Tab-separated table of C-alpha atoms in Angstrom:
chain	number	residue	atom	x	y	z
A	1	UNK	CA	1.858	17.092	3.631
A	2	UNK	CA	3.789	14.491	6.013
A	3	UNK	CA	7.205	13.972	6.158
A	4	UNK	CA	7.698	11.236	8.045
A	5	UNK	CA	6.351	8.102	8.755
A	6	UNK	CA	5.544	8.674	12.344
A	7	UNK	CA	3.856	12.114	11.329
A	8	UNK	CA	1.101	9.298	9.807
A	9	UNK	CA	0.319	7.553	12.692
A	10	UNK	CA	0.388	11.117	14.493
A	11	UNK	CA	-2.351	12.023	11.892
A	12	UNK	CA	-4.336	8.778	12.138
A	13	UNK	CA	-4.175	8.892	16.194
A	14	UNK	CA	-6.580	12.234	15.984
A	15	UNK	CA	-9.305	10.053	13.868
A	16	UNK	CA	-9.748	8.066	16.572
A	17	UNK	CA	-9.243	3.930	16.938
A	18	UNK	CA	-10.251	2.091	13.750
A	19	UNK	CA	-11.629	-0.901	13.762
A	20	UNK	CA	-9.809	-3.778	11.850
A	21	UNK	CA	-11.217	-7.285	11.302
A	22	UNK	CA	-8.098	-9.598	11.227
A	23	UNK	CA	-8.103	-12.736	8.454
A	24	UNK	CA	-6.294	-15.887	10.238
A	25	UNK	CA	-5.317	-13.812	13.286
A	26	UNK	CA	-2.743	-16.456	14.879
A	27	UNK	CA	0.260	-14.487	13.875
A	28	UNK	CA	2.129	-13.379	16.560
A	29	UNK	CA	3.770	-10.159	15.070
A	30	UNK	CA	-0.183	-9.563	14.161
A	31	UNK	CA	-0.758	-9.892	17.630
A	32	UNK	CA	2.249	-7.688	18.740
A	33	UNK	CA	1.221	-5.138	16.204
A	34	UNK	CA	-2.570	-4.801	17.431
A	35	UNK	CA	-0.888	-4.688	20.828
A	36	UNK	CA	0.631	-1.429	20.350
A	37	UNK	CA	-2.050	-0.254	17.899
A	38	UNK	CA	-4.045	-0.536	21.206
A	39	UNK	CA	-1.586	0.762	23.494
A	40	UNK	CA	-1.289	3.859	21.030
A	41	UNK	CA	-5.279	4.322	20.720
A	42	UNK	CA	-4.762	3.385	17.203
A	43	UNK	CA	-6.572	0.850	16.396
A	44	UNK	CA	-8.625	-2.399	17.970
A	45	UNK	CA	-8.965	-5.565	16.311
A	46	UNK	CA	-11.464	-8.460	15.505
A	47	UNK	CA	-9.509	-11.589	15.382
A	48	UNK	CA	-10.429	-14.181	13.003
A	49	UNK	CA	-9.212	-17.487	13.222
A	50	UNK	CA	-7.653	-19.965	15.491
A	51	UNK	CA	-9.033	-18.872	18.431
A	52	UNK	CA	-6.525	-20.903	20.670
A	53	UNK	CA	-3.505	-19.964	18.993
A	54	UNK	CA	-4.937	-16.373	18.879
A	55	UNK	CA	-5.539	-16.446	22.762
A	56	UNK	CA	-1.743	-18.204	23.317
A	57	UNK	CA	0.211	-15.324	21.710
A	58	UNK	CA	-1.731	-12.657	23.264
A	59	UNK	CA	-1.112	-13.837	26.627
A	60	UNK	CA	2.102	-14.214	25.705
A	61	UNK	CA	1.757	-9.710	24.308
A	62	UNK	CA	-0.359	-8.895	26.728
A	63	UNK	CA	-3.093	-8.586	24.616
A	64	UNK	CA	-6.927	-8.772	26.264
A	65	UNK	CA	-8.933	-9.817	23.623
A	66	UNK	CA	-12.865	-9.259	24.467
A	67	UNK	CA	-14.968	-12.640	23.643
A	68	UNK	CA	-16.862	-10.796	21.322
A	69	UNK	CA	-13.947	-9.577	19.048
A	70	UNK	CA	-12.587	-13.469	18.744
A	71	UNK	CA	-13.624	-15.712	16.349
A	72	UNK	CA	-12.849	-19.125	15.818
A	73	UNK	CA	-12.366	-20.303	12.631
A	74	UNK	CA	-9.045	-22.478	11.638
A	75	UNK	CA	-9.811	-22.534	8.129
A	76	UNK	CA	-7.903	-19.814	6.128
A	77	UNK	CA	-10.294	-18.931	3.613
A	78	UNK	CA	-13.346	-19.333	5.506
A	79	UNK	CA	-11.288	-16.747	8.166
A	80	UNK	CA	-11.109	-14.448	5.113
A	81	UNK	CA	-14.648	-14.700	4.396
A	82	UNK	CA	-15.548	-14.211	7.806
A	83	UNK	CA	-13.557	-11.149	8.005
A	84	UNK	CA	-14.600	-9.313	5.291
A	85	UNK	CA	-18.224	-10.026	6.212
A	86	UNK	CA	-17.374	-8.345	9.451
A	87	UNK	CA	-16.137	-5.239	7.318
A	88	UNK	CA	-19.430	-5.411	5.185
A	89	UNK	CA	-21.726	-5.252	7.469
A	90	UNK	CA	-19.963	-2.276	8.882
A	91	UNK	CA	-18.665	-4.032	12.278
A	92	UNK	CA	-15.001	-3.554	10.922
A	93	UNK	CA	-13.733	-0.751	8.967
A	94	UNK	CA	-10.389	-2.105	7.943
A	95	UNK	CA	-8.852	-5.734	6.757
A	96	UNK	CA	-5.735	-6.782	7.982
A	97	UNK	CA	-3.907	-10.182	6.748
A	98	UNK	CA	-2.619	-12.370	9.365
A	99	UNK	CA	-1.065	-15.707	8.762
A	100	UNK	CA	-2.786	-16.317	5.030
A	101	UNK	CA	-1.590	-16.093	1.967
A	102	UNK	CA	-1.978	-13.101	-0.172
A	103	UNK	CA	-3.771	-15.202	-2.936
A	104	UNK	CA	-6.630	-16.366	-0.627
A	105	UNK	CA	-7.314	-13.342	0.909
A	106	UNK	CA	-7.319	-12.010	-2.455
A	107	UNK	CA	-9.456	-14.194	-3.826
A	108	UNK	CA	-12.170	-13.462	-0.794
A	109	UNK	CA	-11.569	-10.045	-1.320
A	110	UNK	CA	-12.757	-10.340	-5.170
A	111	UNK	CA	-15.138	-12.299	-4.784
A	112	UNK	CA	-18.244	-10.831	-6.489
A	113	UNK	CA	-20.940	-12.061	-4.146
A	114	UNK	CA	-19.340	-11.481	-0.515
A	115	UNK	CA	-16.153	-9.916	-1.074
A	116	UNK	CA	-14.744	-6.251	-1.534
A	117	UNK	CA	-14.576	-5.897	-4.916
A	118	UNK	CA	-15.677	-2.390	-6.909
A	119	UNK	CA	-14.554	-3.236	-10.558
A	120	UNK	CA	-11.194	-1.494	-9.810
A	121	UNK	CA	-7.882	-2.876	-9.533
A	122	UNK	CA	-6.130	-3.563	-7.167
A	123	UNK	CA	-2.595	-2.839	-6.117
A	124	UNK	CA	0.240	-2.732	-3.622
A	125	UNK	CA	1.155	1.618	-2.603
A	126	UNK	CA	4.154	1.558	-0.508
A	127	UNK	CA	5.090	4.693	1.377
A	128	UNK	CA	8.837	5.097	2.423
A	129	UNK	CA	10.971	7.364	3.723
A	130	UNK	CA	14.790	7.053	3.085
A	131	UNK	CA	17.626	8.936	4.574
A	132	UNK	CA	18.886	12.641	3.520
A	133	UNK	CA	15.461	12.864	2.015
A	134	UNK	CA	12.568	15.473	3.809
A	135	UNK	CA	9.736	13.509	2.612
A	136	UNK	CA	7.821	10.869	2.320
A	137	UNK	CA	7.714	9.159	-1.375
A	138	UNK	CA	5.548	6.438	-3.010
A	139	UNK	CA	6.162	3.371	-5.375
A	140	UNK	CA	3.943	0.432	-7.022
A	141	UNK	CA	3.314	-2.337	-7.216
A	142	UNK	CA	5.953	-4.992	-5.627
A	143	UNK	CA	3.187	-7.341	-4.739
A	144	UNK	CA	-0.313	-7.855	-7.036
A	145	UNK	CA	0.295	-7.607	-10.390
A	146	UNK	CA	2.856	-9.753	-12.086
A	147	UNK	CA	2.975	-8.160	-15.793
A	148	UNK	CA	0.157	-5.579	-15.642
A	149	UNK	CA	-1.089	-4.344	-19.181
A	150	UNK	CA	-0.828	-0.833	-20.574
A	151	UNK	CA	-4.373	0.138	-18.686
A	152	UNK	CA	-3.566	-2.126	-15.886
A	153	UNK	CA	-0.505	0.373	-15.470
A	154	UNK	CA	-2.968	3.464	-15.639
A	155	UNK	CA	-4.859	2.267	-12.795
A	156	UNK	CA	-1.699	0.988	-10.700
A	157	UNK	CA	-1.142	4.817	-11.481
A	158	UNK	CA	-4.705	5.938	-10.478
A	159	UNK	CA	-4.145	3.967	-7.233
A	160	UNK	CA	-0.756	5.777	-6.408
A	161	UNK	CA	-2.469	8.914	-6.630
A	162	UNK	CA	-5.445	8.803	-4.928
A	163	UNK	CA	-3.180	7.279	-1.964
A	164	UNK	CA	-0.413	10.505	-2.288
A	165	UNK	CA	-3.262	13.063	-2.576
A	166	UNK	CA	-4.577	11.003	1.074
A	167	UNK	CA	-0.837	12.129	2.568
A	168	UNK	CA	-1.187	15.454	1.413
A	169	UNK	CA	0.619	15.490	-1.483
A	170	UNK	CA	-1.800	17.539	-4.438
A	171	UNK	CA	-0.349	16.925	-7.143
A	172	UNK	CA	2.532	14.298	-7.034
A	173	UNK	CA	5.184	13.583	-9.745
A	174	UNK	CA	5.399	10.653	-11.232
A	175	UNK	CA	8.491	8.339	-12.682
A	176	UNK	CA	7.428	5.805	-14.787
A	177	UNK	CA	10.647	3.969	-14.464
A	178	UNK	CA	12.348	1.894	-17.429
A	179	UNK	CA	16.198	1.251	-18.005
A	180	UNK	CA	16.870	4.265	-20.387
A	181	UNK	CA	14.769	7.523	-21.800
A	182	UNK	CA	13.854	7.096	-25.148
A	183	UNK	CA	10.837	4.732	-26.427
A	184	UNK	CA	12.320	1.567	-28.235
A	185	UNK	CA	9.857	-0.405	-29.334
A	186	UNK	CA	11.813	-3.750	-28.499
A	187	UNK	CA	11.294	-2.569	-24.669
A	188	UNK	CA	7.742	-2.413	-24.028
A	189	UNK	CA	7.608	-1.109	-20.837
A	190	UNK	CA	9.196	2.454	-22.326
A	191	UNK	CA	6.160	1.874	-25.363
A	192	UNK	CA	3.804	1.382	-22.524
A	193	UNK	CA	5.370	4.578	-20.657
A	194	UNK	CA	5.003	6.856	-23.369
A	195	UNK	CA	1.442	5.803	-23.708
A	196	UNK	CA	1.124	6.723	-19.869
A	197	UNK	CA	2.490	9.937	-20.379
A	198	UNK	CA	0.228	10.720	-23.565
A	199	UNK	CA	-2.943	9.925	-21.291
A	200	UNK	CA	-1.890	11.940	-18.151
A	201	UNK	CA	-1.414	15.070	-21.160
A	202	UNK	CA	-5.262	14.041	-22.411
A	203	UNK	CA	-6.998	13.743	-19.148
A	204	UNK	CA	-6.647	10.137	-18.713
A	205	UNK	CA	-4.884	10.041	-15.674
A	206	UNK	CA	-5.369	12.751	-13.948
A	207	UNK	CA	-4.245	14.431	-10.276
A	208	UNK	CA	-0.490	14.670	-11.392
A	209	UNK	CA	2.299	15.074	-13.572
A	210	UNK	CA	3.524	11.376	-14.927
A	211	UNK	CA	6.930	11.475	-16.521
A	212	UNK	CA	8.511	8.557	-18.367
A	213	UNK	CA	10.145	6.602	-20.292
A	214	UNK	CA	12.747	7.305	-17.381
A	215	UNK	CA	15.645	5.639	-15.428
A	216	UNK	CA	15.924	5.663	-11.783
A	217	UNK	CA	18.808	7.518	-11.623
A	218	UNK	CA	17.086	11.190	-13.401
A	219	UNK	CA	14.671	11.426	-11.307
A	220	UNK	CA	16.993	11.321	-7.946
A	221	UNK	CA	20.191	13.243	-9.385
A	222	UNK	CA	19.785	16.733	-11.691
A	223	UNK	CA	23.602	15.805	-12.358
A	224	UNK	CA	22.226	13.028	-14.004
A	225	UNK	CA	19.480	13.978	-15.933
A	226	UNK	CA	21.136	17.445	-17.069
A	227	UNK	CA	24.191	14.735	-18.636
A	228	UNK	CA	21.248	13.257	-20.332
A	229	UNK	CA	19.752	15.897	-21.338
A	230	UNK	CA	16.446	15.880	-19.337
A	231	UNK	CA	14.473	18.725	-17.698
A	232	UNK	CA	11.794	17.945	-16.338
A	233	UNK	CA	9.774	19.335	-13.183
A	234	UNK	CA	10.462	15.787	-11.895
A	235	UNK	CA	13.927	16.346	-11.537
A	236	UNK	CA	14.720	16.065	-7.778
A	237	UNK	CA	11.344	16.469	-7.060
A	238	UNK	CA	9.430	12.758	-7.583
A	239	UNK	CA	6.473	11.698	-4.976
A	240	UNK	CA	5.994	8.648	-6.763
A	241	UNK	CA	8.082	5.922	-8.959
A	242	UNK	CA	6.183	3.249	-10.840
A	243	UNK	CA	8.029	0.356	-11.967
A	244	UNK	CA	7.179	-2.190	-15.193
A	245	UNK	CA	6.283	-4.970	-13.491
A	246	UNK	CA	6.731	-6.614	-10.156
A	247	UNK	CA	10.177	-8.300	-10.614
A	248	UNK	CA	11.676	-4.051	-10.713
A	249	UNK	CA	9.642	-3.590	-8.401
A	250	UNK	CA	9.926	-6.218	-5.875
A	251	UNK	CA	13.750	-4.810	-6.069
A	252	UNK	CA	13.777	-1.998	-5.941
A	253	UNK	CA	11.436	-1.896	-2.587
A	254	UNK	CA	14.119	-4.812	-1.341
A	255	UNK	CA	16.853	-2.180	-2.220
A	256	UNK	CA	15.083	0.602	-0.576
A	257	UNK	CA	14.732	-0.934	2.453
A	258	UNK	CA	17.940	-3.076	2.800
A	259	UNK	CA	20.972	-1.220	0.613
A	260	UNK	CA	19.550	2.599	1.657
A	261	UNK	CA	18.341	1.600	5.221
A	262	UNK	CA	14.660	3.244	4.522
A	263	UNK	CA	11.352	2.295	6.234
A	264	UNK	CA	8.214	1.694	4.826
A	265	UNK	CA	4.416	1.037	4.924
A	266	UNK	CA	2.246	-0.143	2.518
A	267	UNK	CA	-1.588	-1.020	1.347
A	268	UNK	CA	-3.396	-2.475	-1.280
A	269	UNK	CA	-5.635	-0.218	-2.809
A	270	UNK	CA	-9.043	-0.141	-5.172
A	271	UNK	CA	-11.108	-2.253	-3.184
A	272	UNK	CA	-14.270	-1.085	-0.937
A	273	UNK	CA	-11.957	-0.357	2.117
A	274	UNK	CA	-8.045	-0.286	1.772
A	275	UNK	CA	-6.180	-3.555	2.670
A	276	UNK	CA	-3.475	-4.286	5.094
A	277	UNK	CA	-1.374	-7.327	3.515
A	278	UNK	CA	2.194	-7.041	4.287
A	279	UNK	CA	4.759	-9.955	3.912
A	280	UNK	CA	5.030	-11.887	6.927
A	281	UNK	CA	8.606	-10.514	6.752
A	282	UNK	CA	7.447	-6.805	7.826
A	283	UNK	CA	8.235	-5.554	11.470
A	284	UNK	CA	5.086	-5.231	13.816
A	285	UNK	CA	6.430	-1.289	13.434
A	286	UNK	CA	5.768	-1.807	9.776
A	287	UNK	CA	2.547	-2.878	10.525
A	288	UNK	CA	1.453	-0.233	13.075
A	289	UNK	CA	2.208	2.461	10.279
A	290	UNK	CA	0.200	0.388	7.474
A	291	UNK	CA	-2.345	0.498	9.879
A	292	UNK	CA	-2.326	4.438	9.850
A	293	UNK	CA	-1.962	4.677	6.356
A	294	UNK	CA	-4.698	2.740	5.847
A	295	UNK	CA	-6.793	4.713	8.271
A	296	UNK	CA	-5.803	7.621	6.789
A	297	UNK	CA	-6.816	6.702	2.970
A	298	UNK	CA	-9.883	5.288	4.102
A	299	UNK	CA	-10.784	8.722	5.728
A	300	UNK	CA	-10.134	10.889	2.920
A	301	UNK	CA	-11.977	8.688	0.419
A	302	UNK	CA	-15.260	9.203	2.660
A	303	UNK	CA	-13.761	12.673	2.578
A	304	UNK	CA	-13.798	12.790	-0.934
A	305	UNK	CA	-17.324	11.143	-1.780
């Protein structure tokens, strides 16, 4: 089990550099990132895009890019297509999002002829570590899916998972997080909880312990949930918080990040190989650790099969 963010890229540094085909590569913190990925014998890159922008900012990083790892190609979603056809064909075995938007990559990525696609969903897994905590935790998803159905939340579930057991956790904890504990049936999203709950009990979602309907404040504080009258093994003790939709979860990552001063990586997961699309916001130290993350989920699913 990891405990820190830099114990990932640590990990991923012993499986050797990955190879990561790069969709509208003229991004400079892209560039800057793949610099140090480099530097660290992380990762190398196949850049996809504007091949004169692309050369511009890596002079400017100090970033040698071979010929034969540059690709020119100014349209964005033709630079998506080209991309993943460098990860099918088993040139690349990573995707990285440069500067494109998440929709078009998306949309390459699903496409059922030449993208990605293996009939599961997909969505965000964000990894963060927060101070006065020893561990690494999990949430979904702050970026893919808007208002995601009841089964749409089992496999944003599944996702979390598979992507904790790939850290090392074996059998995570999971919040499903609403406003208060008890189902109302006015608030779906502690309805839809419950459900979660019953199917993690049956079988249906299996590899951990889900826990829910549940406020954010149980999980974190045994003051809190013994006032409420909660025990649970979650108590204190939660690898991963899933939130209704994106909106809760779009804030609570913000919060995470800019109210308890944590860090972060993140991937999407459930397609052939695990994506790297962060907002253009993220730090190229953001990046690097996506980078690992995704190296190291992509390792233990080959692991696993």
């Amino acid at each position: 089990m990891y405990r820190t963010l830099d114990d990932l890229v640590e990990a991923a540094r012993a499986l050797g550099p990955a190879r990561i085909a790069v969709a509208a590569a003229h991004d400079p913190d892209v560039i800057e990132a793949l610099r140090r990925a480099r530097d660290l014998n992380l990762a190398e890159g196949f850049f996809v895009g504007n091949a004169h922008k692309i050369l511009e900012l890596a002079r400017a990083a100090g970033l040698e890019i071979p010929t034969a790892r540059l690709m020119h190609e100014p349209d964005d979603a033709a630079a998506a297509r080209k991309a993943i056809a460098l990860v099918r064909e088993g040139t690349a075995g990573l995707l990285m999002k440069g500067k494109i938007s998440t929709a078009t990559l998306a949309r390459a990525v699903l496409d059922r002829e030449t993208g990605l696609r293996t009939g599961r969903l997909l969505s965000q897994v964000i990894v963060f570590q927060v101070p006065g905590f020893d561990r690494l935790m999990l949430m979904s998803d702050a970026a893919m899916n808007i208002a995601p159905t009841l089964e749409q939340k089992a496999e944003i579930c599944r996702n979390a998972i598979e992507v904790a057991h790939a850290v090392g956790i074996a059998k995570p904890n999971v919040a499903l997080l609403c406003a208060l504990e008890m189902v109302n049936p006015e608030m779906p999203a502690t309805v839809d909880a419950a459900a979660l709950v019953a199917m993690n009990r049956r079988g249906q979602i299996k590899g951990a312990y889900l826990e829910g309907p549940i406020a954010l404040d149980a999980p974190l504080s045994r003051f809190a949930a013994e006032r409420k009258g909660i025990e649970s093994p979650i108590i204190e003790n939660t690898d991963i918080f899933i939130a209704p939709d994106i909106e809760a979860a779009n804030i609570l990552y913000r919060a995470i990040l800019y109210f308890a001063r944590g860090e972060s990586c993140g991937i999407v997961y459930g397609a052939r190989v695990p994506l790297i699309l962060l907002s253009r916001a993220e730090t190229p130290e953001t990046k690097i650790r996506s980078i690992a993350l995704a190296m190291l989920v992509e390792a233990h699913g080959r692991q696993s099969h």
